[in-house]
């Protein structure tokens, strides 16, 4: 026991020299031999600049094709600088925003000048990593020759499918975005995830004085962890308890929308537009891979960052349990309790009672002398949750431990005998019904909340005596006929079926004759 205590102490020392949450597991000797102890763990923070894929829009925005001259805000009348895409010494391609600058040589991406003023000079810079990342320090974008007077930083958490604003930047927030200006230091613990517009990084201070535009992560962290971030435990505790806090620092893509360049004054000087453009020499994105506290390493594999998952988890972000380790459902690791957190390891499903991850509870049934899974989820049933519930069938392309292993039969209520189906999803149909779900009729039947035999059709059951067949359901007969197929005259058999009509005729004749007689009488009296 003493030995173990000493070992654990040693481990703590080791963990603290390594930094917090850097160790996923460690071999510990106990009286029963060595066992692995597991801890919540996360990769080190690193410069994600080296892994980002960068794209600028619109396509022709980078300067130098054709070559052009430009000047700077500080030397507006010395327009001798040249940008030429075909000359490596004078070219300013996008990759110069993420290169390692050697020997103090400043390298930067540069756009065309604002020669089309007053049409706005717009540029988008999209950065993608194809990996969920968590910011660990300030994003810092270095602008040469002045910072934009209006720009927006956006982020995406779903690989660019949807975007949201991260921070607005303007020299006049009300004027540019109709948002009152704020600083991060105006925020408190309750509204730290608020998206703000800041005027701190857009004002003209001379191009050499302050070149950086920041997204402040450190200042936000310090609200919880103290000025020097000395109390990170407090931050991590908040990460666990405050909804949206962790997600606020999580992203897969970033995008800068540059909306107006530095002006160097209040107005645009229309007679010298060659001094207005954007130029970026560096983009720092200090972050770590999001591995859900299940990995301490994140490595480049086939060009993409990949968490080296521990705790028997798998996936790019360790967001799943490995196959066969689904005794209970997957959970992210937790920072709590300090200092080692909780690993929430995926464990192998027990030998005597495998539930394939559809239940995390087993129960011993005394009179049967068996152990059985309790409350199987995902529409499964059985001792090991290995069958599908009635009304469901086995998904042939899913493993037994897949959440989608059972598919609803979906038998048509009217057309089928019951709501169960066979193992390929076929329902049992009532007479006349057909199709996998019994929602169709066999030939010779029509559908009307179930299948019914045709009364009439165009082949065997023809309507007679000029009747027409209405949707196989009934013959519409001419007035003189009746019967299912209009086979029967309206009048009783054996009687004179023309009597009625001849009587009508007689009446009409009598009437006509009377009329004529009247007419004749009137004519003769005059
Ligand atoms: C920048 O991206 C936004 C959002 O997708 C888009 O509306 C805008 O047209 C883009 N601007 C340029 C210059 O490509
Ligand atoms: C993104 O990463 C995933 C997982 O590593 C990989 O399957 C996919 O091909 C990657 N996509 C691109 C465009 O690299
Ligand atoms: C954040 O909350 C503080 C106090 O709780 C308040 O003074 C401040 O105005 C709020 N900031 C924003 C942007 O809502
Ligand atoms: C993963 O599962 C194997 C097999 O059950 C087990 O020996 C190992 O300790 C597990 N690893 C972790 C990190 O839990
Ligand atoms: C069957 O399982 C596969 C593999 O998990 C899944 O992609 C598919 O959606 C499932 N089918 C249905 C109908 O649920
Ligand atoms: C399920 O029923 C359909 C239709 O009756 C049949 O073709 C199929 O062979 C049945 N599948 C099995 C596995 O019995
Ligand atoms: Ca550079």
Coordinates of C-alpha atoms and ligand atoms in Angstrom, one line a residue:
X1 CA 0.0 0.0 0.0
X2 CA 2.8 2.4 1.0
X3 CA 4.5 1.6 -2.3
X4 CA 1.4 2.4 -4.2
X5 CA 1.0 5.7 -2.4
X6 CA 4.6 6.6 -3.2
X7 CA 4.1 5.6 -6.7
X8 CA 1.0 7.8 -7.1
X9 CA 2.8 10.7 -5.5
X10 CA 5.6 10.2 -8.0
X11 CA 3.0 10.1 -10.7
X12 CA 1.6 13.4 -9.5
X13 CA 5.0 15.0 -9.7
X14 CA 5.5 13.6 -13.1
X15 CA 2.1 14.9 -14.2
X16 CA 2.8 18.4 -12.8
X17 CA 6.1 18.7 -14.5
X18 CA 4.5 17.5 -17.7
X19 CA 1.7 20.0 -17.3
X20 CA -1.9 19.3 -16.7
X21 CA -3.8 16.5 -18.5
X22 CA -0.8 15.5 -20.6
X23 CA -0.8 11.9 -19.5
X24 CA -3.6 9.5 -20.6
X25 CA -2.5 6.4 -18.7
X26 CA 0.2 5.1 -16.5
X27 CA 1.3 1.7 -15.3
X28 CA 0.8 1.4 -11.5
X29 CA 2.0 -1.5 -9.4
X30 CA -0.5 -2.8 -6.9
X31 CA -0.6 -5.9 -4.7
X32 CA -2.2 -7.8 -7.6
X33 CA 0.5 -6.7 -10.1
X34 CA 0.8 -3.8 -12.5
X35 CA -2.4 -2.2 -13.8
X36 CA -3.0 0.7 -16.0
X37 CA -4.4 3.8 -14.4
X38 CA -6.2 6.2 -16.7
X39 CA -6.6 10.0 -16.7
X40 CA -8.3 12.6 -18.8
X41 CA -5.8 13.9 -21.3
X42 CA -5.4 16.4 -24.1
X43 CA -2.7 17.2 -26.7
X44 CA -0.3 20.1 -26.2
X45 CA -1.1 23.5 -27.7
X46 CA 0.7 24.1 -30.9
X47 CA 0.9 26.7 -33.7
X48 CA -1.9 25.6 -36.1
X49 CA -0.5 28.0 -38.7
X50 CA 1.7 25.1 -39.9
X51 CA -1.3 22.9 -40.7
X52 CA -3.8 25.3 -42.1
X53 CA -5.1 25.3 -45.7
X54 CA -5.5 28.8 -46.9
X55 CA -7.7 30.2 -49.6
X56 CA -8.3 33.7 -50.8
X57 CA -11.3 35.1 -52.6
X58 CA -12.1 36.6 -55.1
X59 CA -9.6 34.7 -57.3
X60 CA -8.0 37.8 -58.8
X61 CA -7.4 39.6 -55.5
X62 CA -3.7 38.8 -55.1
X63 CA -1.5 41.5 -56.6
X64 CA 1.0 41.0 -59.4
X65 CA -1.0 39.6 -62.3
X66 CA -0.6 41.9 -64.2
X67 CA 2.3 43.6 -62.4
X68 CA 1.4 46.8 -60.6
X69 CA 2.9 49.6 -58.6
X70 CA 1.9 50.6 -55.2
X71 CA 2.9 53.0 -52.5
X72 CA 2.4 53.1 -48.7
X73 CA 0.3 55.3 -46.4
X74 CA 3.5 56.6 -44.9
X75 CA 5.2 57.3 -48.3
X76 CA 2.2 58.1 -50.4
X77 CA 4.1 59.8 -53.2
X78 CA 6.9 57.3 -53.6
X79 CA 5.0 54.8 -55.7
X80 CA 8.1 52.8 -56.7
X81 CA 7.2 49.5 -55.1
X82 CA 6.2 46.8 -57.5
X83 CA 4.2 43.6 -57.1
X84 CA 4.9 41.0 -59.9
X85 CA 3.5 37.5 -59.5
X86 CA 6.0 36.2 -62.1
X87 CA 9.0 37.4 -60.2
X88 CA 9.7 35.4 -57.0
X89 CA 11.3 38.4 -55.4
X90 CA 8.3 40.7 -56.1
X91 CA 5.5 38.2 -55.7
X92 CA 3.2 38.2 -52.7
X93 CA 1.2 34.9 -52.8
X94 CA -1.1 33.7 -50.0
X95 CA 1.3 31.2 -48.6
X96 CA 3.5 34.1 -47.3
X97 CA 0.8 34.4 -44.5
X98 CA 1.9 31.1 -43.0
X99 CA 5.6 30.7 -43.9
X100 CA 8.4 30.6 -41.5
X101 CA 10.3 33.9 -41.9
X102 CA 14.0 33.4 -42.0
X103 CA 16.8 35.9 -41.2
X104 CA 14.3 38.6 -40.3
X105 CA 13.0 38.7 -43.9
X106 CA 9.4 39.9 -43.8
X107 CA 7.2 38.1 -46.3
X108 CA 3.6 38.9 -46.9
X109 CA 0.5 38.3 -49.0
X110 CA -0.7 41.4 -50.7
X111 CA -3.8 42.4 -52.6
X112 CA -4.4 44.6 -55.7
X113 CA -4.7 48.3 -54.9
X114 CA -8.1 50.1 -54.5
X115 CA -8.0 51.4 -58.1
X116 CA -11.7 50.6 -58.5
X117 CA -12.8 53.0 -55.7
X118 CA -15.6 53.7 -54.8
X119 CA -16.4 50.1 -55.4
X120 CA -15.4 48.4 -52.1
X121 CA -12.1 46.5 -51.9
X122 CA -13.2 43.1 -50.5
X123 CA -11.2 40.0 -49.8
X124 CA -12.0 36.8 -47.9
X125 CA -9.3 34.6 -46.4
X126 CA -10.5 31.1 -45.5
X127 CA -8.5 28.9 -43.2
X128 CA -9.4 25.2 -42.9
X129 CA -7.9 22.3 -40.9
X130 CA -10.3 19.5 -41.5
X131 CA -10.1 18.9 -37.7
X132 CA -11.9 20.2 -34.7
X133 CA -9.5 22.5 -32.7
X134 CA -9.7 24.4 -29.5
X135 CA -8.1 27.8 -29.1
X136 CA -5.5 28.0 -26.4
X137 CA -4.3 31.6 -26.9
X138 CA -4.9 34.7 -28.9
X139 CA -5.4 34.5 -32.7
X140 CA -3.1 37.1 -34.1
X141 CA -3.1 38.5 -37.6
X142 CA -0.2 40.7 -38.6
X143 CA -1.0 43.4 -41.2
X144 CA 1.7 45.3 -43.0
X145 CA 1.1 48.9 -44.1
X146 CA -2.0 49.3 -41.8
X147 CA -4.8 47.3 -40.4
X148 CA -8.2 47.1 -42.1
X149 CA -10.7 49.7 -40.9
X150 CA -13.6 47.2 -41.3
X151 CA -13.4 43.4 -41.0
X152 CA -15.2 40.4 -39.6
X153 CA -13.7 37.2 -38.2
X154 CA -16.1 34.2 -38.8
X155 CA -15.8 30.6 -37.6
X156 CA -17.3 27.3 -38.6
X157 CA -17.5 24.2 -36.4
X158 CA -18.7 21.9 -39.1
X159 CA -16.0 22.1 -41.8
X160 CA -17.5 25.2 -43.5
X161 CA -21.1 24.0 -43.9
X162 CA -22.3 26.8 -41.5
X163 CA -20.6 29.9 -40.3
X164 CA -21.1 32.3 -37.5
X165 CA -19.4 35.7 -36.7
X166 CA -16.7 35.4 -34.1
X167 CA -15.8 39.1 -33.7
X168 CA -16.4 42.3 -35.6
X169 CA -13.6 44.9 -36.1
X170 CA -14.1 48.5 -37.1
X171 CA -12.7 52.0 -36.5
X172 CA -16.4 52.9 -35.9
X173 CA -18.6 49.9 -34.9
X174 CA -21.9 51.8 -35.0
X175 CA -21.1 53.2 -38.4
X176 CA -19.9 49.9 -39.9
X177 CA -22.1 47.3 -38.2
X178 CA -24.6 49.2 -36.1
X179 CA -23.2 47.5 -33.0
X180 CA -22.0 49.5 -30.0
X181 CA -18.2 49.0 -29.5
X182 CA -17.0 46.7 -26.6
X183 CA -13.8 45.4 -25.3
X184 CA -13.2 42.0 -24.0
X185 CA -12.5 43.6 -20.6
X186 CA -16.2 44.8 -20.6
X187 CA -17.3 41.2 -20.5
X188 CA -17.9 39.3 -17.3
X189 CA -18.1 35.6 -16.5
X190 CA -21.8 35.4 -17.5
X191 CA -21.4 36.9 -21.0
X192 CA -17.8 36.0 -21.9
X193 CA -19.1 34.1 -25.0
X194 CA -20.8 37.2 -26.4
X195 CA -19.8 38.2 -30.0
X196 CA -18.6 41.8 -29.8
X197 CA -17.5 44.5 -32.1
X198 CA -14.2 46.1 -31.1
X199 CA -12.5 49.3 -32.2
X200 CA -9.3 48.4 -30.5
X201 CA -7.6 47.0 -33.6
X202 CA -8.8 49.1 -36.5
X203 CA -7.7 52.7 -35.7
X204 CA -4.8 54.2 -37.5
X205 CA -1.7 54.4 -35.3
X206 CA 0.9 54.6 -38.1
X207 CA 1.6 51.4 -39.9
X208 CA 4.7 50.5 -37.9
X209 CA 3.2 51.0 -34.5
X210 CA 0.7 48.3 -34.2
X211 CA 0.3 45.8 -36.9
X212 CA -1.7 43.2 -35.1
X213 CA -5.4 42.3 -35.0
X214 CA -6.2 39.9 -32.2
X215 CA -9.0 37.6 -31.2
X216 CA -8.5 37.7 -27.5
X217 CA -8.5 34.2 -25.9
X218 CA -6.1 34.9 -23.1
X219 CA -8.2 37.8 -21.7
X220 CA -11.3 35.7 -21.8
X221 CA -9.6 32.8 -20.0
X222 CA -8.3 35.2 -17.4
X223 CA -11.8 36.1 -16.3
X224 CA -11.8 32.6 -14.7
X225 CA -8.2 31.7 -14.4
X226 CA -6.8 35.0 -13.1
X227 CA -4.5 37.6 -14.8
X228 CA -1.6 35.3 -15.2
X229 CA -3.8 32.2 -15.9
X230 CA -2.4 30.9 -12.6
X231 CA -5.7 29.1 -11.8
X232 CA -6.5 27.0 -14.8
X233 CA -8.4 24.5 -12.7
X234 CA -11.0 27.2 -12.3
X235 CA -11.2 27.6 -16.0
X236 CA -11.5 23.9 -16.6
X237 CA -14.2 23.6 -14.0
X238 CA -16.2 26.3 -15.9
X239 CA -15.6 24.5 -19.2
X240 CA -17.4 21.5 -17.7
X241 CA -20.3 23.4 -16.1
X242 CA -20.9 26.5 -18.3
X243 CA -22.9 25.7 -21.4
X244 CA -21.4 26.9 -24.6
X245 CA -18.0 27.9 -23.0
X246 CA -16.0 25.1 -24.5
X247 CA -17.7 25.3 -27.9
X248 CA -17.0 29.0 -28.0
X249 CA -13.3 28.2 -28.4
X250 CA -13.9 25.3 -30.8
X251 CA -13.7 25.6 -34.6
X252 CA -12.7 23.7 -37.7
X253 CA -12.5 26.7 -40.0
X254 CA -11.9 30.4 -39.7
X255 CA -12.6 33.1 -42.2
X256 CA -11.6 36.8 -42.3
X257 CA -13.7 39.1 -44.3
X258 CA -11.7 42.2 -45.1
X259 CA -14.2 44.9 -45.9
X260 CA -12.2 48.2 -46.0
X261 CA -8.5 48.7 -46.0
X262 CA -6.5 51.1 -43.8
X263 CA -7.1 54.7 -44.9
X264 CA -4.4 56.5 -42.9
X265 CA -6.8 59.3 -42.3
X266 CA -10.5 60.0 -42.3
X267 CA -11.2 60.0 -46.0
X268 CA -10.1 58.1 -49.0
X269 CA -7.8 60.2 -51.2
X270 CA -9.2 59.6 -54.6
X271 CA -6.2 61.0 -56.4
X272 CA -3.9 58.4 -54.9
X273 CA -5.6 55.0 -54.7
X274 CA -2.3 53.0 -55.0
X275 CA -1.7 53.3 -51.3
X276 CA -4.8 51.4 -50.3
X277 CA -4.6 47.6 -50.2
X278 CA -4.4 44.7 -47.7
X279 CA -1.1 43.0 -46.8
X280 CA -0.8 40.2 -44.2
X281 CA 2.6 38.8 -43.1
X282 CA 1.5 36.2 -40.6
X283 CA -1.5 34.5 -39.0
X284 CA -1.0 32.8 -35.6
X285 CA -3.6 30.3 -34.4
X286 CA -2.4 28.7 -31.2
X287 CA -4.7 25.8 -30.5
X288 CA -4.9 22.1 -29.7
X289 CA -6.7 19.3 -31.3
X290 CA -10.0 18.6 -29.8
X291 CA -9.8 15.0 -28.7
X292 CA -12.5 15.0 -26.1
X293 CA -9.9 14.4 -23.4
X294 CA -9.1 11.0 -24.8
X295 CA -5.7 11.7 -26.4
X296 CA -2.4 13.3 -25.5
X297 CA -1.0 13.3 -29.1
X298 CA -2.4 14.7 -32.3
X299 CA -0.4 13.8 -35.4
X300 CA -0.5 14.5 -39.1
X301 CA -1.7 11.4 -41.0
X302 CA -2.3 11.5 -44.7
X303 CA -2.2 15.3 -44.6
X304 CA -4.8 15.6 -41.8
X305 CA -4.5 16.0 -38.1
X306 CA -5.7 13.0 -36.2
X307 CA -6.0 12.4 -32.4
X308 CA -4.0 9.4 -31.3
X309 CA -6.9 8.1 -29.3
X310 CA -6.5 6.3 -26.0
X311 CA -9.1 4.9 -23.5
X312 CA -10.3 2.5 -26.3
X313 CA -11.8 5.3 -28.2
X314 CA -11.5 6.0 -32.0
X315 CA -12.4 8.6 -34.6
X316 CA -10.7 11.8 -35.7
X317 CA -11.8 13.5 -32.4
X318 CA -11.9 10.2 -30.4
X319 CA -15.6 10.8 -30.5
X320 CA -16.6 7.0 -30.5
X321 CA -15.8 3.9 -28.6
X322 CA -13.8 1.3 -30.5
X323 CA -15.7 -1.7 -31.8
X324 CA -16.3 -4.2 -29.0
X325 CA -15.8 -1.5 -26.3
X326 CA -19.3 -0.4 -26.0
X327 CA -20.3 -1.9 -22.6
X328 CA -21.6 1.6 -22.0
X329 CA -22.1 4.5 -24.3
X330 CA -19.3 6.8 -25.2
X331 CA -18.6 9.9 -23.1
X332 CA -16.0 12.7 -23.4
X333 CA -13.4 12.7 -20.7
X334 CA -13.9 15.3 -18.0
X335 CA -11.5 17.9 -16.5
X336 CA -13.1 17.1 -13.1
X337 CA -12.2 16.3 -10.4
X338 CA -8.9 18.1 -10.4
X339 CA -6.1 17.4 -11.0
X340 CA -6.4 14.3 -13.1
X341 CA -10.0 14.5 -14.3
X342 CA -12.1 11.5 -15.3
X343 CA -11.1 9.4 -18.4
X344 CA -14.5 7.9 -19.1
X345 CA -12.8 5.0 -20.7
X346 CA -14.7 2.8 -23.1
X347 CA -14.7 -0.7 -21.7
X348 CA -14.9 -4.0 -23.3
X349 CA -18.4 -5.5 -23.1
X350 CA -18.4 -8.2 -20.4
X351 CA -18.1 -11.8 -21.4
X352 CA -21.0 -13.2 -19.5
X353 CA -23.3 -10.4 -20.4
X354 CA -22.5 -8.6 -23.6
X355 CA -25.2 -6.0 -24.4
X356 CA -23.6 -4.7 -27.6
X357 CA -23.7 -1.2 -26.2
X358 CA -27.5 -1.1 -26.2
X359 CA -27.7 -1.3 -22.4
X360 CA -25.4 -0.5 -19.5
X361 CA -27.2 -2.5 -17.0
X362 CA -27.4 -6.3 -16.4
X363 CA -29.5 -8.2 -14.0
X364 CA -29.4 -11.7 -12.6
X365 CA -32.7 -13.6 -12.9
X366 CA -32.7 -16.0 -10.0
X367 CA -35.3 -18.6 -11.2
X368 CA -33.7 -18.9 -14.7
X369 CA -30.2 -18.6 -13.4
X370 CA -29.1 -16.2 -16.1
X371 CA -27.7 -12.8 -16.4
X372 CA -29.6 -10.6 -18.8
X373 CA -29.3 -7.1 -20.2
X374 CA -31.9 -4.6 -18.8
X375 CA -33.8 -2.0 -20.8
X376 CA -32.2 -2.6 -24.2
X377 CA -32.2 0.6 -26.2
X378 CA -32.1 1.3 -30.0
X379 CA -35.1 -1.0 -30.5
X380 CA -33.2 -4.1 -29.5
X381 CA -34.3 -6.9 -27.1
X382 CA -33.1 -10.2 -25.8
X383 CA -30.7 -11.4 -23.2
X384 CA -27.8 -9.7 -24.9
X385 CA -29.9 -7.0 -26.7
X386 CA -29.0 -9.2 -29.8
X387 CA -32.4 -9.2 -31.3
X388 CA -34.7 -6.6 -32.8
X389 CA -37.9 -5.7 -31.0
X390 CA -41.1 -6.8 -32.7
X391 CA -41.9 -4.4 -35.5
X392 CA -38.3 -4.0 -36.3
X393 CA -35.8 -6.0 -38.4
X394 CA -32.0 -6.4 -38.5
X395 CA -30.1 -3.8 -40.6
X396 CA -27.9 -6.1 -42.7
X397 CA -25.2 -3.4 -43.2
X398 CA -24.8 -2.6 -39.5
X399 CA -22.8 -4.4 -36.8
X400 CA -24.6 -5.7 -33.8
X401 CA -23.3 -2.9 -31.7
X402 CA -24.4 -0.2 -34.1
X403 CA -27.1 2.2 -32.9
X404 CA -28.9 1.7 -36.2
X405 CA -28.9 -2.1 -36.0
X406 CA -32.7 -2.3 -36.0
X407 CA -34.9 -0.8 -38.6
X408 CA -38.6 -0.2 -38.2
X409 CA -40.8 -2.6 -40.3
X410 CA -43.2 0.2 -41.2
X411 CA -45.9 -2.2 -42.4
X412 CA -48.9 -0.6 -43.9
X413 CA -51.6 -0.8 -41.3
X414 CA -54.4 -1.5 -43.8
X415 CA -52.5 -3.8 -46.1
X416 CA -50.8 -6.0 -43.6
X417 CA -51.8 -8.7 -41.2
X418 CA -49.8 -7.3 -38.3
X419 CA -46.9 -4.8 -37.8
X420 CA -44.1 -7.4 -37.8
X421 CA -41.9 -8.3 -40.7
X422 CA -39.4 -11.0 -41.6
X423 CA -35.7 -10.6 -41.4
X424 CA -35.4 -8.8 -44.7
X425 CA -38.1 -6.3 -43.9
X426 CA -41.0 -7.9 -45.7
X427 CA -44.4 -7.6 -44.0
X428 CA -47.1 -10.2 -44.1
X429 CA -49.9 -9.0 -46.4
X430 CA -53.6 -9.4 -46.4
X431 CA -55.3 -10.9 -49.4
X432 CA -54.8 -8.8 -52.5
X433 CA -52.0 -6.6 -50.9
X434 CA -48.4 -6.8 -52.0
X435 CA -45.0 -5.0 -51.7
X436 CA -42.5 -5.2 -48.9
X437 CA -44.7 -2.9 -46.8
X438 CA -48.0 -4.3 -48.2
X439 CA -48.9 -0.8 -49.4
X440 CA -49.6 -2.0 -53.0
X441 CA -52.3 -4.1 -54.6
X442 CA -52.0 -7.2 -56.7
X443 CA -53.5 -7.1 -60.2
X444 CA -57.2 -7.5 -60.0
X445 CA -57.4 -5.5 -56.8
X446 CA -57.8 -1.8 -56.1
X447 CA -56.6 0.3 -53.1
X448 CA -59.1 1.9 -50.8
X449 CA -57.7 1.7 -47.2
X450 CA -56.7 -1.8 -48.1
X451 CA -57.0 -3.9 -51.2
X452 CA -60.3 -5.0 -52.6
X453 CA -61.2 -7.1 -55.6
X454 CA -62.0 -5.2 -58.7
X455 CA -65.7 -4.8 -59.4
X456 CA -65.0 -4.0 -63.0
X457 CA -61.9 -3.5 -65.3
X458 CA -60.9 -3.2 -68.9
X459 CA -60.4 -7.0 -69.5
X460 CA -62.5 -9.6 -67.8
X461 CA -65.0 -7.6 -65.8
X462 CA -66.2 -5.2 -68.5
X463 CA -69.1 -2.9 -67.8
X464 CA -72.0 -3.8 -70.2
X465 CA -74.6 -1.8 -72.1
X466 CA -72.4 1.3 -72.4
X467 CA -71.5 1.6 -68.8
X468 CA -68.1 3.0 -67.8
X469 CA -65.8 1.6 -65.1
X470 CA -64.9 4.0 -62.3
X471 CA -61.5 3.3 -60.7
X472 CA -62.2 -0.5 -60.8
X473 CA -64.7 0.2 -58.0
X474 CA -68.0 0.4 -59.8
X475 CA -69.7 0.6 -63.2
X476 CA -71.4 3.9 -63.9
X477 CA -74.5 2.7 -65.9
X478 CA -76.7 4.5 -68.4
X479 CA -80.1 5.3 -66.9
X480 CA -81.8 2.3 -68.3
X481 CA -79.4 -0.3 -66.7
X482 CA -78.3 -1.3 -63.3
X483 CA -76.4 -4.1 -61.7
X484 CA -72.7 -4.4 -60.9
X485 CA -71.8 -4.6 -64.6
X486 CA -74.9 -2.7 -65.8
X487 CA -76.0 -6.1 -67.1
X488 CA -79.6 -5.6 -65.8
X489 CA -82.3 -3.4 -67.4
X490 CA -83.9 -0.9 -65.0
X491 CA -87.4 -2.4 -65.4
X492 CA -88.6 -5.7 -64.1
X493 CA -88.2 -8.7 -66.3
X494 CA -91.4 -9.8 -68.1
X495 CA -93.0 -6.3 -68.3
X496 CA -93.1 -4.1 -71.3
X497 CA -90.1 -2.1 -70.8
X498 CA -91.0 0.4 -73.5
X499 CA -94.4 1.2 -71.9
X500 CA -93.1 4.0 -69.8
X501 CA -91.4 5.8 -72.6
X502 CA -94.3 5.3 -75.1
X503 CA -96.7 6.7 -72.5
X504 CA -94.6 9.8 -72.2
X505 CA -94.6 10.1 -75.9
X506 CA -98.4 9.8 -76.0
X507 CA -98.8 12.5 -73.4
X508 CA -96.6 14.8 -75.4
X509 CA -98.5 14.1 -78.5
X510 CA -101.8 14.8 -76.8
X511 CA -100.4 18.1 -75.5
X512 CA -99.1 19.1 -78.9
X513 CA -102.4 18.3 -80.5
X514 CA -104.4 20.3 -77.9
X515 CA -102.1 23.2 -78.5
X516 CA -102.6 23.0 -82.3
X517 CA -106.4 22.8 -81.8
X518 CA -106.3 26.0 -79.7
X519 CA -104.2 27.7 -82.3
X520 CA -106.5 26.7 -85.1
X521 CA -109.6 27.8 -83.1
X522 CA -108.0 31.2 -82.5
X523 CA -107.2 31.7 -86.1
X524 CA -110.6 30.8 -87.4
X525 CA -112.5 33.1 -85.0
X526 CA -110.7 36.2 -86.3
Ligands
LIG1 C1 -16.8 36.4 -48.6 O1 -17.6 35.4 -48.0 C2 -19.0 35.8 -47.8 C3 -19.7 34.7 -47.1 O2 -19.7 33.5 -47.8 C4 -19.6 36.1 -49.1 O3 -21.0 36.6 -48.9 C5 -18.8 37.2 -49.8 O4 -19.4 37.4 -51.1 C6 -17.4 36.8 -50.0 N1 -16.6 37.9 -50.5 C7 -15.8 37.7 -51.5 C8 -15.0 39.0 -51.9 O5 -15.5 36.6 -52.0
LIG2 C1 -10.7 15.1 -43.7 O1 -10.4 14.2 -42.6 C2 -11.0 13.0 -42.7 C3 -10.7 12.1 -41.5 O2 -9.3 12.1 -41.3 C4 -10.7 12.3 -44.0 O3 -11.4 11.1 -44.2 C5 -11.0 13.2 -45.2 O4 -10.6 12.7 -46.4 C6 -10.3 14.6 -45.0 N1 -10.8 15.5 -46.1 C7 -9.9 16.2 -46.8 C8 -10.5 17.1 -47.8 O5 -8.7 16.1 -46.6
LIG3 C1 -21.6 41.7 -19.5 O1 -22.0 41.6 -18.1 C2 -21.5 42.7 -17.4 C3 -21.9 42.6 -15.9 O2 -22.4 41.3 -15.7 C4 -22.1 44.0 -17.9 O3 -21.6 45.1 -17.2 C5 -21.7 44.1 -19.4 O4 -22.3 45.3 -20.0 C6 -22.1 42.9 -20.2 N1 -21.6 43.0 -21.5 C7 -22.3 42.8 -22.6 C8 -21.6 42.9 -23.9 O5 -23.4 42.5 -22.6
LIG4 C1 -8.7 -1.3 -23.8 O1 -9.2 -2.6 -23.8 C2 -8.3 -3.6 -23.5 C3 -9.0 -4.9 -23.6 O2 -10.0 -5.0 -22.7 C4 -7.7 -3.4 -22.1 O3 -6.8 -4.4 -21.8 C5 -7.1 -2.1 -22.0 O4 -6.7 -1.8 -20.7 C6 -8.1 -1.0 -22.5 N1 -7.4 0.2 -22.6 C7 -7.8 1.2 -21.9 C8 -6.9 2.4 -22.1 O5 -8.8 1.2 -21.3
LIG5 C1 -28.1 0.5 -41.5 O1 -26.8 0.6 -40.9 C2 -25.9 1.5 -41.7 C3 -24.5 1.3 -41.1 O2 -24.5 1.7 -39.7 C4 -26.4 2.9 -41.6 O3 -25.6 3.7 -42.3 C5 -27.8 2.9 -42.2 O4 -28.4 4.2 -42.0 C6 -28.7 1.9 -41.5 N1 -30.0 1.9 -42.2 C7 -31.1 2.4 -41.7 C8 -32.3 2.3 -42.5 O5 -31.2 2.8 -40.5
LIG6 C1 -39.1 -12.4 -46.5 O1 -40.3 -12.3 -47.2 C2 -40.1 -12.1 -48.6 C3 -41.5 -12.0 -49.2 O2 -42.4 -12.9 -48.7 C4 -39.3 -13.2 -49.2 O3 -39.1 -13.0 -50.6 C5 -38.0 -13.3 -48.4 O4 -37.3 -14.4 -48.9 C6 -38.3 -13.5 -47.0 N1 -37.0 -13.4 -46.3 C7 -36.6 -14.4 -45.4 C8 -35.3 -14.3 -44.9 O5 -37.4 -15.2 -45.1
LIG7 CA1 5.2 35.7 -43.7

